[in-house]
mmCIF file of C-alpha atoms and ligand atoms in Angstrom:
data_model
loop_
_atom_site.group_PDB
_atom_site.id
_atom_site.type_symbol
_atom_site.label_atom_id
_atom_site.label_comp_id
_atom_site.label_asym_id
_atom_site.label_seq_id
_atom_site.Cartn_x
_atom_site.Cartn_y
_atom_site.Cartn_z
ATOM 1 C CA UNK A 1 -25.485 7.744 -59.046
ATOM 2 C CA UNK A 2 -21.958 6.487 -58.226
ATOM 3 C CA UNK A 3 -22.479 7.258 -54.551
ATOM 4 C CA UNK A 4 -25.590 5.107 -54.446
ATOM 5 C CA UNK A 5 -23.668 2.245 -56.000
ATOM 6 C CA UNK A 6 -20.881 2.535 -53.403
ATOM 7 C CA UNK A 7 -23.360 2.599 -50.528
ATOM 8 C CA UNK A 8 -25.087 -0.579 -51.660
ATOM 9 C CA UNK A 9 -21.693 -2.330 -51.929
ATOM 10 C CA UNK A 10 -20.374 -1.303 -48.440
ATOM 11 C CA UNK A 11 -23.554 -2.252 -46.419
ATOM 12 C CA UNK A 12 -24.706 -4.566 -44.917
ATOM 13 C CA UNK A 13 -21.748 -5.962 -42.866
ATOM 14 C CA UNK A 14 -20.626 -9.582 -43.484
ATOM 15 C CA UNK A 15 -22.524 -12.256 -41.517
ATOM 16 C CA UNK A 16 -19.485 -13.456 -39.588
ATOM 17 C CA UNK A 17 -18.688 -10.003 -38.323
ATOM 18 C CA UNK A 18 -22.284 -9.584 -37.143
ATOM 19 C CA UNK A 19 -22.154 -12.910 -35.311
ATOM 20 C CA UNK A 20 -18.930 -11.840 -33.597
ATOM 21 C CA UNK A 21 -20.490 -8.543 -32.545
ATOM 22 C CA UNK A 22 -23.518 -10.385 -31.107
ATOM 23 C CA UNK A 23 -21.207 -12.530 -28.986
ATOM 24 C CA UNK A 24 -19.307 -9.658 -27.374
ATOM 25 C CA UNK A 25 -22.038 -8.700 -24.889
ATOM 26 C CA UNK A 26 -22.805 -12.222 -23.561
ATOM 27 C CA UNK A 27 -19.086 -12.979 -23.251
ATOM 28 C CA UNK A 28 -18.551 -9.817 -21.180
ATOM 29 C CA UNK A 29 -21.554 -10.728 -18.998
ATOM 30 C CA UNK A 30 -20.231 -14.246 -18.508
ATOM 31 C CA UNK A 31 -16.772 -12.980 -17.603
ATOM 32 C CA UNK A 32 -18.278 -10.556 -15.058
ATOM 33 C CA UNK A 33 -20.480 -13.304 -13.574
ATOM 34 C CA UNK A 34 -17.401 -15.517 -13.225
ATOM 35 C CA UNK A 35 -15.390 -12.660 -11.669
ATOM 36 C CA UNK A 36 -17.976 -11.913 -8.959
ATOM 37 C CA UNK A 37 -18.909 -15.604 -8.398
ATOM 38 C CA UNK A 38 -15.260 -16.382 -7.751
ATOM 39 C CA UNK A 39 -15.097 -13.509 -5.292
ATOM 40 C CA UNK A 40 -18.200 -14.654 -3.396
ATOM 41 C CA UNK A 41 -16.784 -18.164 -3.279
ATOM 42 C CA UNK A 42 -13.460 -17.047 -1.808
ATOM 43 C CA UNK A 43 -14.452 -13.968 0.206
ATOM 44 C CA UNK A 44 -14.733 -15.768 3.586
ATOM 45 C CA UNK A 45 -17.266 -15.137 6.376
ATOM 46 C CA UNK A 46 -19.255 -11.894 6.429
ATOM 47 C CA UNK A 47 -18.915 -9.460 9.367
ATOM 48 C CA UNK A 48 -21.552 -10.207 12.019
ATOM 49 C CA UNK A 49 -22.486 -6.596 12.700
ATOM 50 C CA UNK A 50 -21.812 -4.127 9.869
ATOM 51 C CA UNK A 51 -21.658 -0.605 11.250
ATOM 52 C CA UNK A 52 -24.113 2.156 10.370
ATOM 53 C CA UNK A 53 -22.179 5.415 10.037
ATOM 54 C CA UNK A 54 -24.062 8.703 9.635
ATOM 55 C CA UNK A 55 -22.101 10.611 6.972
ATOM 56 C CA UNK A 56 -21.916 14.311 7.907
ATOM 57 C CA UNK A 57 -24.535 13.384 10.504
ATOM 58 C CA UNK A 58 -26.935 11.966 7.898
ATOM 59 C CA UNK A 59 -26.982 14.859 5.468
ATOM 60 C CA UNK A 60 -30.193 13.778 3.694
ATOM 61 C CA UNK A 61 -32.296 14.798 6.691
ATOM 62 C CA UNK A 62 -30.671 17.881 8.207
ATOM 63 C CA UNK A 63 -28.136 20.544 7.302
ATOM 64 C CA UNK A 64 -24.883 18.560 7.108
ATOM 65 C CA UNK A 65 -22.347 18.566 9.952
ATOM 66 C CA UNK A 66 -24.655 20.371 12.397
ATOM 67 C CA UNK A 67 -25.678 19.426 15.921
ATOM 68 C CA UNK A 68 -29.243 18.897 14.657
ATOM 69 C CA UNK A 69 -27.907 16.362 12.157
ATOM 70 C CA UNK A 70 -25.782 14.542 14.739
ATOM 71 C CA UNK A 71 -28.631 14.374 17.285
ATOM 72 C CA UNK A 72 -31.013 13.057 14.631
ATOM 73 C CA UNK A 73 -28.421 10.505 13.486
ATOM 74 C CA UNK A 74 -28.406 9.070 16.992
ATOM 75 C CA UNK A 75 -32.212 8.814 16.890
ATOM 76 C CA UNK A 76 -31.845 7.000 13.538
ATOM 77 C CA UNK A 77 -29.728 4.368 15.290
ATOM 78 C CA UNK A 78 -26.338 5.344 13.895
ATOM 79 C CA UNK A 79 -23.405 3.464 15.422
ATOM 80 C CA UNK A 80 -20.994 6.207 14.382
ATOM 81 C CA UNK A 81 -21.054 9.923 13.551
ATOM 82 C CA UNK A 82 -18.897 10.966 10.601
ATOM 83 C CA UNK A 83 -17.787 14.610 10.385
ATOM 84 C CA UNK A 84 -15.205 16.918 8.785
ATOM 85 C CA UNK A 85 -12.877 18.973 10.961
ATOM 86 C CA UNK A 86 -11.089 22.241 10.137
ATOM 87 C CA UNK A 87 -9.721 25.163 12.183
ATOM 88 C CA UNK A 88 -10.729 28.792 12.674
ATOM 89 C CA UNK A 89 -8.405 31.759 12.443
ATOM 90 C CA UNK A 90 -8.245 31.854 16.263
ATOM 91 C CA UNK A 91 -7.313 28.194 16.485
ATOM 92 C CA UNK A 92 -10.592 26.445 17.338
ATOM 93 C CA UNK A 93 -11.436 23.099 15.722
ATOM 94 C CA UNK A 94 -14.794 23.304 13.958
ATOM 95 C CA UNK A 95 -16.958 20.871 12.028
ATOM 96 C CA UNK A 96 -17.533 21.832 8.396
ATOM 97 C CA UNK A 97 -16.864 20.065 5.093
ATOM 98 C CA UNK A 98 -15.742 22.632 2.521
ATOM 99 C CA UNK A 99 -12.683 24.858 2.766
ATOM 100 C CA UNK A 100 -15.066 27.820 2.359
ATOM 101 C CA UNK A 101 -18.349 28.572 4.107
ATOM 102 C CA UNK A 102 -20.040 29.458 0.796
ATOM 103 C CA UNK A 103 -22.023 26.270 0.088
ATOM 104 C CA UNK A 104 -23.245 25.370 3.557
ATOM 105 C CA UNK A 105 -23.851 28.751 5.215
ATOM 106 C CA UNK A 106 -25.130 32.224 4.390
ATOM 107 C CA UNK A 107 -21.570 33.576 4.502
ATOM 108 C CA UNK A 108 -18.698 33.807 2.044
ATOM 109 C CA UNK A 109 -14.994 33.131 2.568
ATOM 110 C CA UNK A 110 -12.409 30.626 3.769
ATOM 111 C CA UNK A 111 -13.121 28.771 7.007
ATOM 112 C CA UNK A 112 -9.602 29.534 8.228
ATOM 113 C CA UNK A 113 -10.110 33.304 7.794
ATOM 114 C CA UNK A 114 -13.011 33.438 10.293
ATOM 115 C CA UNK A 115 -12.734 33.635 14.078
ATOM 116 C CA UNK A 116 -14.993 31.281 15.995
ATOM 117 C CA UNK A 117 -17.279 34.168 16.900
ATOM 118 C CA UNK A 118 -17.619 35.183 13.241
ATOM 119 C CA UNK A 119 -18.301 31.583 12.173
ATOM 120 C CA UNK A 120 -20.901 31.183 14.885
ATOM 121 C CA UNK A 121 -22.780 34.190 13.531
ATOM 122 C CA UNK A 122 -23.413 32.316 10.252
ATOM 123 C CA UNK A 123 -26.486 30.237 9.508
ATOM 124 C CA UNK A 124 -25.460 26.682 8.616
ATOM 125 C CA UNK A 125 -29.042 25.812 7.621
ATOM 126 C CA UNK A 126 -32.369 25.940 9.504
ATOM 127 C CA UNK A 127 -30.806 28.379 11.966
ATOM 128 C CA UNK A 128 -28.096 25.895 12.964
ATOM 129 C CA UNK A 129 -24.576 27.067 13.836
ATOM 130 C CA UNK A 130 -21.311 25.496 12.749
ATOM 131 C CA UNK A 131 -20.431 23.245 15.711
ATOM 132 C CA UNK A 132 -17.071 23.039 17.403
ATOM 133 C CA UNK A 133 -15.355 19.645 17.333
ATOM 134 C CA UNK A 134 -15.509 19.674 21.131
ATOM 135 C CA UNK A 135 -19.308 19.902 21.060
ATOM 136 C CA UNK A 136 -19.617 16.936 18.729
ATOM 137 C CA UNK A 137 -17.211 14.847 20.810
ATOM 138 C CA UNK A 138 -19.303 15.665 23.906
ATOM 139 C CA UNK A 139 -22.511 14.574 22.164
ATOM 140 C CA UNK A 140 -20.963 11.311 20.924
ATOM 141 C CA UNK A 141 -19.669 10.583 24.389
ATOM 142 C CA UNK A 142 -22.972 11.483 26.007
ATOM 143 C CA UNK A 143 -24.914 8.984 23.875
ATOM 144 C CA UNK A 144 -22.078 6.482 23.501
ATOM 145 C CA UNK A 145 -21.738 6.380 19.706
ATOM 146 C CA UNK A 146 -18.511 6.112 17.729
ATOM 147 C CA UNK A 147 -16.755 9.198 16.404
ATOM 148 C CA UNK A 148 -15.341 9.239 12.867
ATOM 149 C CA UNK A 149 -13.731 12.667 12.370
ATOM 150 C CA UNK A 150 -11.972 13.486 9.114
ATOM 151 C CA UNK A 151 -9.021 15.857 9.068
ATOM 152 C CA UNK A 152 -10.281 17.897 6.093
ATOM 153 C CA UNK A 153 -7.605 19.670 4.039
ATOM 154 C CA UNK A 154 -5.052 19.218 6.853
ATOM 155 C CA UNK A 155 -2.250 20.829 4.848
ATOM 156 C CA UNK A 156 -4.100 24.162 5.334
ATOM 157 C CA UNK A 157 -3.925 23.780 9.117
ATOM 158 C CA UNK A 158 -0.450 22.839 10.371
ATOM 159 C CA UNK A 159 -0.522 20.474 13.354
ATOM 160 C CA UNK A 160 -4.297 20.002 13.132
ATOM 161 C CA UNK A 161 -3.918 16.204 13.409
ATOM 162 C CA UNK A 162 -2.291 16.489 16.867
ATOM 163 C CA UNK A 163 -4.921 19.016 17.970
ATOM 164 C CA UNK A 164 -7.714 16.658 16.886
ATOM 165 C CA UNK A 165 -6.141 13.751 18.743
ATOM 166 C CA UNK A 166 -5.593 15.891 21.855
ATOM 167 C CA UNK A 167 -9.236 17.018 21.843
ATOM 168 C CA UNK A 168 -10.410 13.402 21.784
ATOM 169 C CA UNK A 169 -7.863 12.319 24.409
ATOM 170 C CA UNK A 170 -8.941 15.177 26.707
ATOM 171 C CA UNK A 171 -12.528 13.931 26.412
ATOM 172 C CA UNK A 172 -11.292 10.413 27.156
ATOM 173 C CA UNK A 173 -12.935 9.108 23.976
ATOM 174 C CA UNK A 174 -9.983 7.775 21.990
ATOM 175 C CA UNK A 175 -11.073 4.154 22.243
ATOM 176 C CA UNK A 176 -14.311 4.974 20.412
ATOM 177 C CA UNK A 177 -12.801 7.163 17.710
ATOM 178 C CA UNK A 178 -11.530 6.387 14.220
ATOM 179 C CA UNK A 179 -9.820 9.350 12.538
ATOM 180 C CA UNK A 180 -9.739 9.672 8.745
ATOM 181 C CA UNK A 181 -7.939 11.596 6.027
ATOM 182 C CA UNK A 182 -7.421 11.590 2.266
ATOM 183 C CA UNK A 183 -3.864 12.793 2.863
ATOM 184 C CA UNK A 184 -1.641 9.833 3.672
ATOM 185 C CA UNK A 185 0.827 12.044 5.543
ATOM 186 C CA UNK A 186 -2.006 13.216 7.803
ATOM 187 C CA UNK A 187 -2.898 9.588 8.542
ATOM 188 C CA UNK A 188 0.729 9.030 9.570
ATOM 189 C CA UNK A 189 0.666 12.235 11.660
ATOM 190 C CA UNK A 190 -2.522 11.169 13.453
ATOM 191 C CA UNK A 191 -0.898 7.903 14.351
ATOM 192 C CA UNK A 192 2.332 9.643 15.380
ATOM 193 C CA UNK A 193 0.390 11.977 17.694
ATOM 194 C CA UNK A 194 -0.609 9.002 19.817
ATOM 195 C CA UNK A 195 0.259 5.344 19.295
ATOM 196 C CA UNK A 196 -3.256 4.322 20.407
ATOM 197 C CA UNK A 197 -4.889 6.285 17.566
ATOM 198 C CA UNK A 198 -6.889 4.334 15.013
ATOM 199 C CA UNK A 199 -6.670 6.255 11.749
ATOM 200 C CA UNK A 200 -8.236 5.318 8.471
ATOM 201 C CA UNK A 201 -6.868 6.362 5.061
ATOM 202 C CA UNK A 202 -9.559 7.477 2.599
ATOM 203 C CA UNK A 203 -9.158 6.258 -0.987
ATOM 204 C CA UNK A 204 -10.843 7.298 -4.231
ATOM 205 C CA UNK A 205 -9.014 4.768 -6.424
ATOM 206 C CA UNK A 206 -8.262 1.122 -5.726
ATOM 207 C CA UNK A 207 -4.667 1.224 -6.913
ATOM 208 C CA UNK A 208 -3.899 3.720 -4.146
ATOM 209 C CA UNK A 209 -4.639 0.996 -1.586
ATOM 210 C CA UNK A 210 -1.952 -1.163 -0.037
ATOM 211 C CA UNK A 211 -3.952 -3.408 2.284
ATOM 212 C CA UNK A 212 -0.854 -5.093 3.678
ATOM 213 C CA UNK A 213 1.031 -1.895 4.619
ATOM 214 C CA UNK A 214 -1.252 1.177 4.717
ATOM 215 C CA UNK A 215 -0.041 4.496 6.207
ATOM 216 C CA UNK A 216 0.166 4.438 9.997
ATOM 217 C CA UNK A 217 -0.406 0.670 9.862
ATOM 218 C CA UNK A 218 -4.111 1.628 9.737
ATOM 219 C CA UNK A 219 -6.425 -1.062 11.139
ATOM 220 C CA UNK A 220 -9.313 0.343 9.064
ATOM 221 C CA UNK A 221 -9.296 1.219 5.344
ATOM 222 C CA UNK A 222 -11.906 3.567 3.869
ATOM 223 C CA UNK A 223 -12.296 3.238 0.098
ATOM 224 C CA UNK A 224 -15.039 4.778 -2.038
ATOM 225 C CA UNK A 225 -17.763 2.135 -2.496
ATOM 226 C CA UNK A 226 -17.800 2.500 -6.273
ATOM 227 C CA UNK A 227 -14.188 1.343 -6.532
ATOM 228 C CA UNK A 228 -15.098 -1.937 -4.859
ATOM 229 C CA UNK A 229 -17.489 -2.638 -7.729
ATOM 230 C CA UNK A 230 -14.405 -2.837 -9.901
ATOM 231 C CA UNK A 231 -12.191 -4.534 -7.332
ATOM 232 C CA UNK A 232 -14.022 -6.279 -4.448
ATOM 233 C CA UNK A 233 -10.859 -8.287 -3.772
ATOM 234 C CA UNK A 234 -9.622 -5.344 -1.788
ATOM 235 C CA UNK A 235 -12.044 -6.278 1.023
ATOM 236 C CA UNK A 236 -10.661 -9.802 1.140
ATOM 237 C CA UNK A 237 -7.071 -8.527 1.115
ATOM 238 C CA UNK A 238 -7.849 -6.157 3.992
ATOM 239 C CA UNK A 239 -9.516 -8.893 6.043
ATOM 240 C CA UNK A 240 -6.642 -11.282 5.419
ATOM 241 C CA UNK A 241 -4.301 -8.549 6.667
ATOM 242 C CA UNK A 242 -6.433 -8.215 9.823
ATOM 243 C CA UNK A 243 -7.959 -4.869 8.821
ATOM 244 C CA UNK A 244 -11.559 -3.684 8.510
ATOM 245 C CA UNK A 245 -13.140 -1.829 5.602
ATOM 246 C CA UNK A 246 -15.530 1.116 5.973
ATOM 247 C CA UNK A 247 -16.888 2.442 2.694
ATOM 248 C CA UNK A 248 -18.227 5.845 1.712
ATOM 249 C CA UNK A 249 -20.332 6.556 -1.363
ATOM 250 C CA UNK A 250 -19.442 8.763 -4.306
ATOM 251 C CA UNK A 251 -22.594 8.971 -6.423
ATOM 252 C CA UNK A 252 -24.208 5.509 -6.286
ATOM 253 C CA UNK A 253 -25.853 5.606 -2.869
ATOM 254 C CA UNK A 254 -28.915 3.366 -3.011
ATOM 255 C CA UNK A 255 -30.189 0.132 -1.364
ATOM 256 C CA UNK A 256 -28.864 -2.126 -4.139
ATOM 257 C CA UNK A 257 -25.408 -0.631 -3.819
ATOM 258 C CA UNK A 258 -25.547 -0.977 -0.018
ATOM 259 C CA UNK A 259 -26.552 -4.648 -0.339
ATOM 260 C CA UNK A 260 -23.721 -5.204 -2.795
ATOM 261 C CA UNK A 261 -21.198 -3.697 -0.373
ATOM 262 C CA UNK A 262 -22.533 -5.899 2.436
ATOM 263 C CA UNK A 263 -22.283 -8.944 0.179
ATOM 264 C CA UNK A 264 -18.669 -7.977 -0.539
ATOM 265 C CA UNK A 265 -18.106 -8.140 3.234
ATOM 266 C CA UNK A 266 -17.493 -4.518 4.236
ATOM 267 C CA UNK A 267 -17.486 -3.812 7.974
ATOM 268 C CA UNK A 268 -19.090 -0.376 7.903
ATOM 269 C CA UNK A 269 -20.962 1.961 5.546
ATOM 270 C CA UNK A 270 -21.008 5.757 5.720
ATOM 271 C CA UNK A 271 -24.366 6.999 4.534
ATOM 272 C CA UNK A 272 -26.248 10.261 4.137
ATOM 273 C CA UNK A 273 -29.429 8.226 4.715
ATOM 274 C CA UNK A 274 -29.204 6.237 7.954
ATOM 275 C CA UNK A 275 -32.855 5.151 7.637
ATOM 276 C CA UNK A 276 -32.227 3.603 4.221
ATOM 277 C CA UNK A 277 -29.197 1.702 5.500
ATOM 278 C CA UNK A 278 -31.131 0.730 8.644
ATOM 279 C CA UNK A 279 -33.773 -0.897 6.382
ATOM 280 C CA UNK A 280 -31.091 -2.699 4.381
ATOM 281 C CA UNK A 281 -29.561 -3.966 7.618
ATOM 282 C CA UNK A 282 -33.029 -5.071 8.844
ATOM 283 C CA UNK A 283 -32.760 -2.984 11.972
HETATM 284 O O1 G3P B 301 -14.915 10.729 5.022
HETATM 285 C C1 G3P B 301 -15.492 9.874 4.096
HETATM 286 C C2 G3P B 301 -16.155 10.695 3.118
HETATM 287 O O2 G3P B 301 -16.814 11.654 3.882
HETATM 288 C C3 G3P B 301 -15.193 11.354 2.189
HETATM 289 O O3 G3P B 301 -15.835 12.252 1.396
HETATM 290 O O4 G3P B 301 -15.972 14.570 0.734
HETATM 291 O O5 G3P B 301 -17.814 13.566 2.019
HETATM 292 O O6 G3P B 301 -15.670 14.084 3.121
HETATM 293 P P1 G3P B 301 -16.343 13.677 1.861
HETATM 294 CA CA1 CA B 302 -15.746 13.235 5.345
#
């Protein structure tokens, strides 16, 4: 009986509080609209030719990081091939994303514990083999597309940055290559290996980015697209510092997100779906 009385006294909430609650959502929307409108007003001119980068060779269509994927990416009009580079036990640079072969092949174990011959015996999907970095460089050079190799987990492979740079220099393809790494020291090492190297730091969070003084004085910055939703100003800062911005997608990879990134002014987009981005770019 008493409980019922208490309930009827405590509800419903006072009118003023309800009015305040109703205002919260429109005020947030208005603030967001102002935030993005201000950005679009001040962002400056958009890049004339945003680059289509096939992430892991365009992983939505073929087993990722395989020669089949890279060849198909070229057919899908990719300007660049993105790939992940690691090293075998016998010192050969190979193209594979994870530190282990478990997810992408029919084998089990650490990439660095396999010899090239053992790795080549694995099925990387649809009968494809894990390619060597040299093979992918040769393909890129053959069809004249850009090369965007990532030094993946470089701390596991001492000196891998120099070896990657040397492989590209030997193929005489440095001018069409942009190296990448999540490890800022590796970005510095790539640049140290050869002053002509263009290396791009990869960022997951916007506060990691220093657009005015990135590691290795990088001319290209590679943030996760989703972080630009929170802070598009990063693109403007990079452009004002004379640098380009190539984005990669975390989870929100769709046409609306691609259009948003283009409207923010990014210079390149890494995508698992080159055909989708091709449509967005009206190619
Ligand atoms: O290299 C850009 C992007 O590929 C980073 O993410 O994990 O796919 O290598 P991940
Ligand atoms: Ca990568």
